[in-house]
Coordinates of C-alpha atoms and ligand atoms in Angstrom, one line a residue:
X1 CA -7.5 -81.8 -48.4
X2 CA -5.3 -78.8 -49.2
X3 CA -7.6 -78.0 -52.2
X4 CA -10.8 -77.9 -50.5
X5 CA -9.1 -75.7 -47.6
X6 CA -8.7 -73.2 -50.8
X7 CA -12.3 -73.8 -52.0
X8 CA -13.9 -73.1 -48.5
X9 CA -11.2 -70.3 -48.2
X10 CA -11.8 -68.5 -51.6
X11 CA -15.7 -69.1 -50.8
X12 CA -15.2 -67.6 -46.9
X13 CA -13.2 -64.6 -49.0
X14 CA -16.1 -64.1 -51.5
X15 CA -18.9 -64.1 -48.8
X16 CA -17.1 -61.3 -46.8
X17 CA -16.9 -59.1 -49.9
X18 CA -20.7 -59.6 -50.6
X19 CA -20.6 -58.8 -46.3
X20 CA -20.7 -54.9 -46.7
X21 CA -22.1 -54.8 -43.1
X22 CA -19.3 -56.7 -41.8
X23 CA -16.6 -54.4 -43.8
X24 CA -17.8 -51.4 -42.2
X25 CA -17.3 -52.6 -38.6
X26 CA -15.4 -50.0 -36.7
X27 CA -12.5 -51.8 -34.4
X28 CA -12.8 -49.9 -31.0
X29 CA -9.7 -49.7 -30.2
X30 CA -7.7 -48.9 -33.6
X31 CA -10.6 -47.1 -35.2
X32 CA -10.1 -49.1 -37.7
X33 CA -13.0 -51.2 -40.2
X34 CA -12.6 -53.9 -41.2
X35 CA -11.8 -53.4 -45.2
X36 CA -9.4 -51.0 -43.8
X37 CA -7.4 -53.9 -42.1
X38 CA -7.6 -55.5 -45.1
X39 CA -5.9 -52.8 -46.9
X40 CA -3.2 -52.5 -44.5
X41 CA -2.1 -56.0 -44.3
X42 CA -2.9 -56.7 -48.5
X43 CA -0.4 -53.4 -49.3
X44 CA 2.3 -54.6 -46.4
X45 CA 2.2 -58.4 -47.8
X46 CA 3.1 -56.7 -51.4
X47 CA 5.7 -54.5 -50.2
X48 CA 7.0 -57.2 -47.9
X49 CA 7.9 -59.6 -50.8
X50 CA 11.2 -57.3 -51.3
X51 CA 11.5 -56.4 -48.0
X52 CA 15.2 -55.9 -47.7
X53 CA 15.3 -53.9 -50.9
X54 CA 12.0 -51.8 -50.2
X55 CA 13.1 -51.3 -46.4
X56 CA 15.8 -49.3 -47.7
X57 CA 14.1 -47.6 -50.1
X58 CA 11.8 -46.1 -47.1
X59 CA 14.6 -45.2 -44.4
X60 CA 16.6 -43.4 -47.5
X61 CA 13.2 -41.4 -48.2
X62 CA 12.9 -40.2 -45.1
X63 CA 16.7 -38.9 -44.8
X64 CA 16.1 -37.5 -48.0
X65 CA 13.1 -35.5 -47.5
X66 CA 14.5 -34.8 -44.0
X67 CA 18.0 -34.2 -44.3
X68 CA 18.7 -33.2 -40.9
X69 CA 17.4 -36.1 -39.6
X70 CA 21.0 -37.8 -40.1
X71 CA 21.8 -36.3 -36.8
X72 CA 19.6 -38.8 -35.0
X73 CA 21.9 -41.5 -36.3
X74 CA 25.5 -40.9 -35.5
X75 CA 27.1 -43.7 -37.4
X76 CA 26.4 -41.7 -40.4
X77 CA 26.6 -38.5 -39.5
X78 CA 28.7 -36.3 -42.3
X79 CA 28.9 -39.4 -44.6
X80 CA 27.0 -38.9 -47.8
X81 CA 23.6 -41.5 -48.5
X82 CA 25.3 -43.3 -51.1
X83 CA 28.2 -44.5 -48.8
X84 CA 26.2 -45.5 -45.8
X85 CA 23.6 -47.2 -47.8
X86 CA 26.1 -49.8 -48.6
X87 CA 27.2 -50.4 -44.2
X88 CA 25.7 -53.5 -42.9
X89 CA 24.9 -51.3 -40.1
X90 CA 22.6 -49.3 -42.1
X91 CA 20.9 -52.2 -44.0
X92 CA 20.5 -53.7 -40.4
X93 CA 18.6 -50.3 -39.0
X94 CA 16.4 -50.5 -42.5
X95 CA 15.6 -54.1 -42.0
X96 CA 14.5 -53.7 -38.0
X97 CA 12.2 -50.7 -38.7
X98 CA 10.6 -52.7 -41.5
X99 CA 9.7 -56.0 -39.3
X100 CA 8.9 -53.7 -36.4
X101 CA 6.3 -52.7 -39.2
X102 CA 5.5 -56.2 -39.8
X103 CA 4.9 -56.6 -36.3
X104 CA 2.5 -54.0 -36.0
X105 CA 0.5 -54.7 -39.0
X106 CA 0.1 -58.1 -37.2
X107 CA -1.0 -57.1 -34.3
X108 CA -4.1 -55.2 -35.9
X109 CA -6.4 -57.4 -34.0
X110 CA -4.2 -57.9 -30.9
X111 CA -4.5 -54.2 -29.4
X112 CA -2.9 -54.8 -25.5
X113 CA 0.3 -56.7 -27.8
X114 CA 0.3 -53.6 -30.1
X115 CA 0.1 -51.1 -27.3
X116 CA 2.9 -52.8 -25.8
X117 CA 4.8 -53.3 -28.8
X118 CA 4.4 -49.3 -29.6
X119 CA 5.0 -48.1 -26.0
X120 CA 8.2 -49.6 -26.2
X121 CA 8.9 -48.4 -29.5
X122 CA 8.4 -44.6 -28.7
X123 CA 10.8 -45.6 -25.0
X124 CA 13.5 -46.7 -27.5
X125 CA 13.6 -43.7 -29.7
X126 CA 13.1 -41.0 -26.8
X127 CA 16.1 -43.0 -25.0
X128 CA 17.5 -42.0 -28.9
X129 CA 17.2 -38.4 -28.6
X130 CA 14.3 -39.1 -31.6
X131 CA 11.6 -36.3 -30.7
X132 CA 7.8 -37.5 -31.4
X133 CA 7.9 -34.6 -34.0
X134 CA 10.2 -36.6 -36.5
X135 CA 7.6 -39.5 -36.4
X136 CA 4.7 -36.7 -37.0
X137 CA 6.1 -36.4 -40.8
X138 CA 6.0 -40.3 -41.1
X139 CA 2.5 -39.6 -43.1
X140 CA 4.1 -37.3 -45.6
X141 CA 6.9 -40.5 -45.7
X142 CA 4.4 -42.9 -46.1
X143 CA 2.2 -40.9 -48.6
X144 CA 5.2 -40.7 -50.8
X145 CA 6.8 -44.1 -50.5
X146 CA 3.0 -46.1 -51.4
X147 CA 2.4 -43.6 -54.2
X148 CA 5.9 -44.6 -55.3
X149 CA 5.3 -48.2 -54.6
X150 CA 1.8 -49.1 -55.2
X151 CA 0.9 -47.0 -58.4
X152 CA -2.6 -47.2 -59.0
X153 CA -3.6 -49.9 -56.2
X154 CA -2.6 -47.0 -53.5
X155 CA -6.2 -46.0 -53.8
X156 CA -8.1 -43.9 -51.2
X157 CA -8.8 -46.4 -48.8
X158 CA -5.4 -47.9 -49.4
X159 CA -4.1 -44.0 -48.0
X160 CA -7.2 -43.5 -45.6
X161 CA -6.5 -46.6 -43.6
X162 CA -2.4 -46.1 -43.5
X163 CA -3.4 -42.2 -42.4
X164 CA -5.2 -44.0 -39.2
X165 CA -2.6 -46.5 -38.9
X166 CA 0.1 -43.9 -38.4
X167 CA -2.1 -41.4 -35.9
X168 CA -2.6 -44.8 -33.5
X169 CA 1.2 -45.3 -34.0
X170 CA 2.4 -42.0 -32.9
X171 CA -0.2 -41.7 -29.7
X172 CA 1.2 -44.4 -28.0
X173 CA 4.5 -43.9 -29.1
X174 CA 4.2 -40.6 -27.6
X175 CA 2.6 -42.0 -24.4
X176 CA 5.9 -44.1 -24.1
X177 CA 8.5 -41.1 -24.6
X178 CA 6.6 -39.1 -21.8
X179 CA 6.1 -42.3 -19.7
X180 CA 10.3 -42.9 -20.4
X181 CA 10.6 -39.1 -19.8
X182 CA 8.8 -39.0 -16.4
X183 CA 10.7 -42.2 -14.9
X184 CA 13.9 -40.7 -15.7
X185 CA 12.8 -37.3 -13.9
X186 CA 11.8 -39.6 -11.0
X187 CA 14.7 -41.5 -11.1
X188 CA 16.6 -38.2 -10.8
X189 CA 14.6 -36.4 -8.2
X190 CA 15.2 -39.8 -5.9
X191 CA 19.1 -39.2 -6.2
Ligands
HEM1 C1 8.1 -46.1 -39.5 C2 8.3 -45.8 -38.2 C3 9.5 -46.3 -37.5 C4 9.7 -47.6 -37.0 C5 8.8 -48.7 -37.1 C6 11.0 -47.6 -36.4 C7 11.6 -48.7 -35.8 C8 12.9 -48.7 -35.4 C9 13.6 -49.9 -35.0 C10 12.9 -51.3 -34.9 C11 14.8 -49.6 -34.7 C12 16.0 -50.6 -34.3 C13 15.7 -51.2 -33.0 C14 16.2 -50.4 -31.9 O1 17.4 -50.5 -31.7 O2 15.4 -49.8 -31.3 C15 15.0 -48.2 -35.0 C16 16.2 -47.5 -34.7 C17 16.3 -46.1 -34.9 N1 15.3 -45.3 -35.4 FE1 13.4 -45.8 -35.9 N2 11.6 -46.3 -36.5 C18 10.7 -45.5 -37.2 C19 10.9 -44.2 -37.5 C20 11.9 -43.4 -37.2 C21 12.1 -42.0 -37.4 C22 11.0 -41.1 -38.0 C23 13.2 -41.6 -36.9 C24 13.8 -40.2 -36.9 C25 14.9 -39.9 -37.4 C26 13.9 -42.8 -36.4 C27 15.2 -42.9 -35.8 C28 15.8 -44.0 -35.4 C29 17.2 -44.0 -34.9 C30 18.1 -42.9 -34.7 C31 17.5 -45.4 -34.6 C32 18.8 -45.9 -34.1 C33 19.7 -46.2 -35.2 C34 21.1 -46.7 -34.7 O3 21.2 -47.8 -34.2 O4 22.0 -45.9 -34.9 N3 13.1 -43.9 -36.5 N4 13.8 -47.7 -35.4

């Protein structure tokens, strides 16, 4: 039974690739097509595999290419990266932003769960002190990370699709910190 799930799933697989119609449906609500879905959540399963080691390797690039960015985190502050990267508190942080990740690559197809999942995200980091512009170099973070990663199977779709990915992340993570902002100013105008 198990094998002829496979058959029918490697024949399913092989009829969508000959589907080029089907591949260039455009998702209305992430922008998306559909090979680009594909891309995203075929490059997240392969970096997923070492996800504890690769999450690490991603939060480090970023406070490496953005130094100051330490400042956001104050368990760290004025400790060098090779100590902290060792902390269980650390590891922790690079684990939750990877499955956060997970989550959203998920939830592709489930755009009022993604939405939700986002707004909450940008509410979290505003409540953080994290402006939206540290999350507007996450493509140059990304860029670097895949083509560090991936080698030659970051291709241009691979890059396109992650591009759009990140743009529908930051506008609703935007739309949270100015939805968190303008509660708190209500909050405070009430008092
Ligand atoms: C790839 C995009 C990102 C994702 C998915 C992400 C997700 C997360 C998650 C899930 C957490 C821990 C859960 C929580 O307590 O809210 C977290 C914490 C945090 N993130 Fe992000 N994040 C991202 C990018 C960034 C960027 C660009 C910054 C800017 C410096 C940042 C700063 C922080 C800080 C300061 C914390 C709290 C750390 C602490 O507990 O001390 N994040 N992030």
């Amino acid at each position: 039974m198990g094998a002829l799930t496979s058959v029918i799933c490697v024949l399913i697989r092989k009829l969508c690739i000959m589907s080029p119609c089907e591949d260039e449906e455009v998702d209305s609500n992430t922008g998306l097509k559909v090979k680009e879905k594909r891309a995203i959540s075929q490059t997240w399963k392969y970096i997923s595999r070492n996800l504890r080691r690769e999450s690490l390797n991603f939060l480090n690039l970023l406070l490496i290419e953005y130094p100051d960015y330490i400042e956001y985190f104050p368990n760290f502050r004025g400790m060098k990266l090779e100590e902290f990267n060792k902390t269980p508190k650390y590891i922790a942080i690079a684990r939750s932003v990877f499955c956060a990740l997970t989550l959203i690559v998920d939830s592709l197809d489930e755009p009022d769960e993604l939405v939700e999942i986002l707004h909450t995200m940008g509410r979290d980091h505003y409540k953080r002190g994290v402006p939206i512009e540290a999350f507007h170099t996450l493509p140059n973070v990304f860029d670097k990370f895949f083509t560090s990663r991936l080698g030659k199977t970051y291709t241009p779709l691979v890059k396109e699709s992650w591009m759009k990915v990140l743009a529908v992340m930051n506008a609703v993570m935007e739309k949270g910190m100015e939805d968190t902002k303008a509660a708190k100013l209500e909050q405070q105008n009430h008092k």
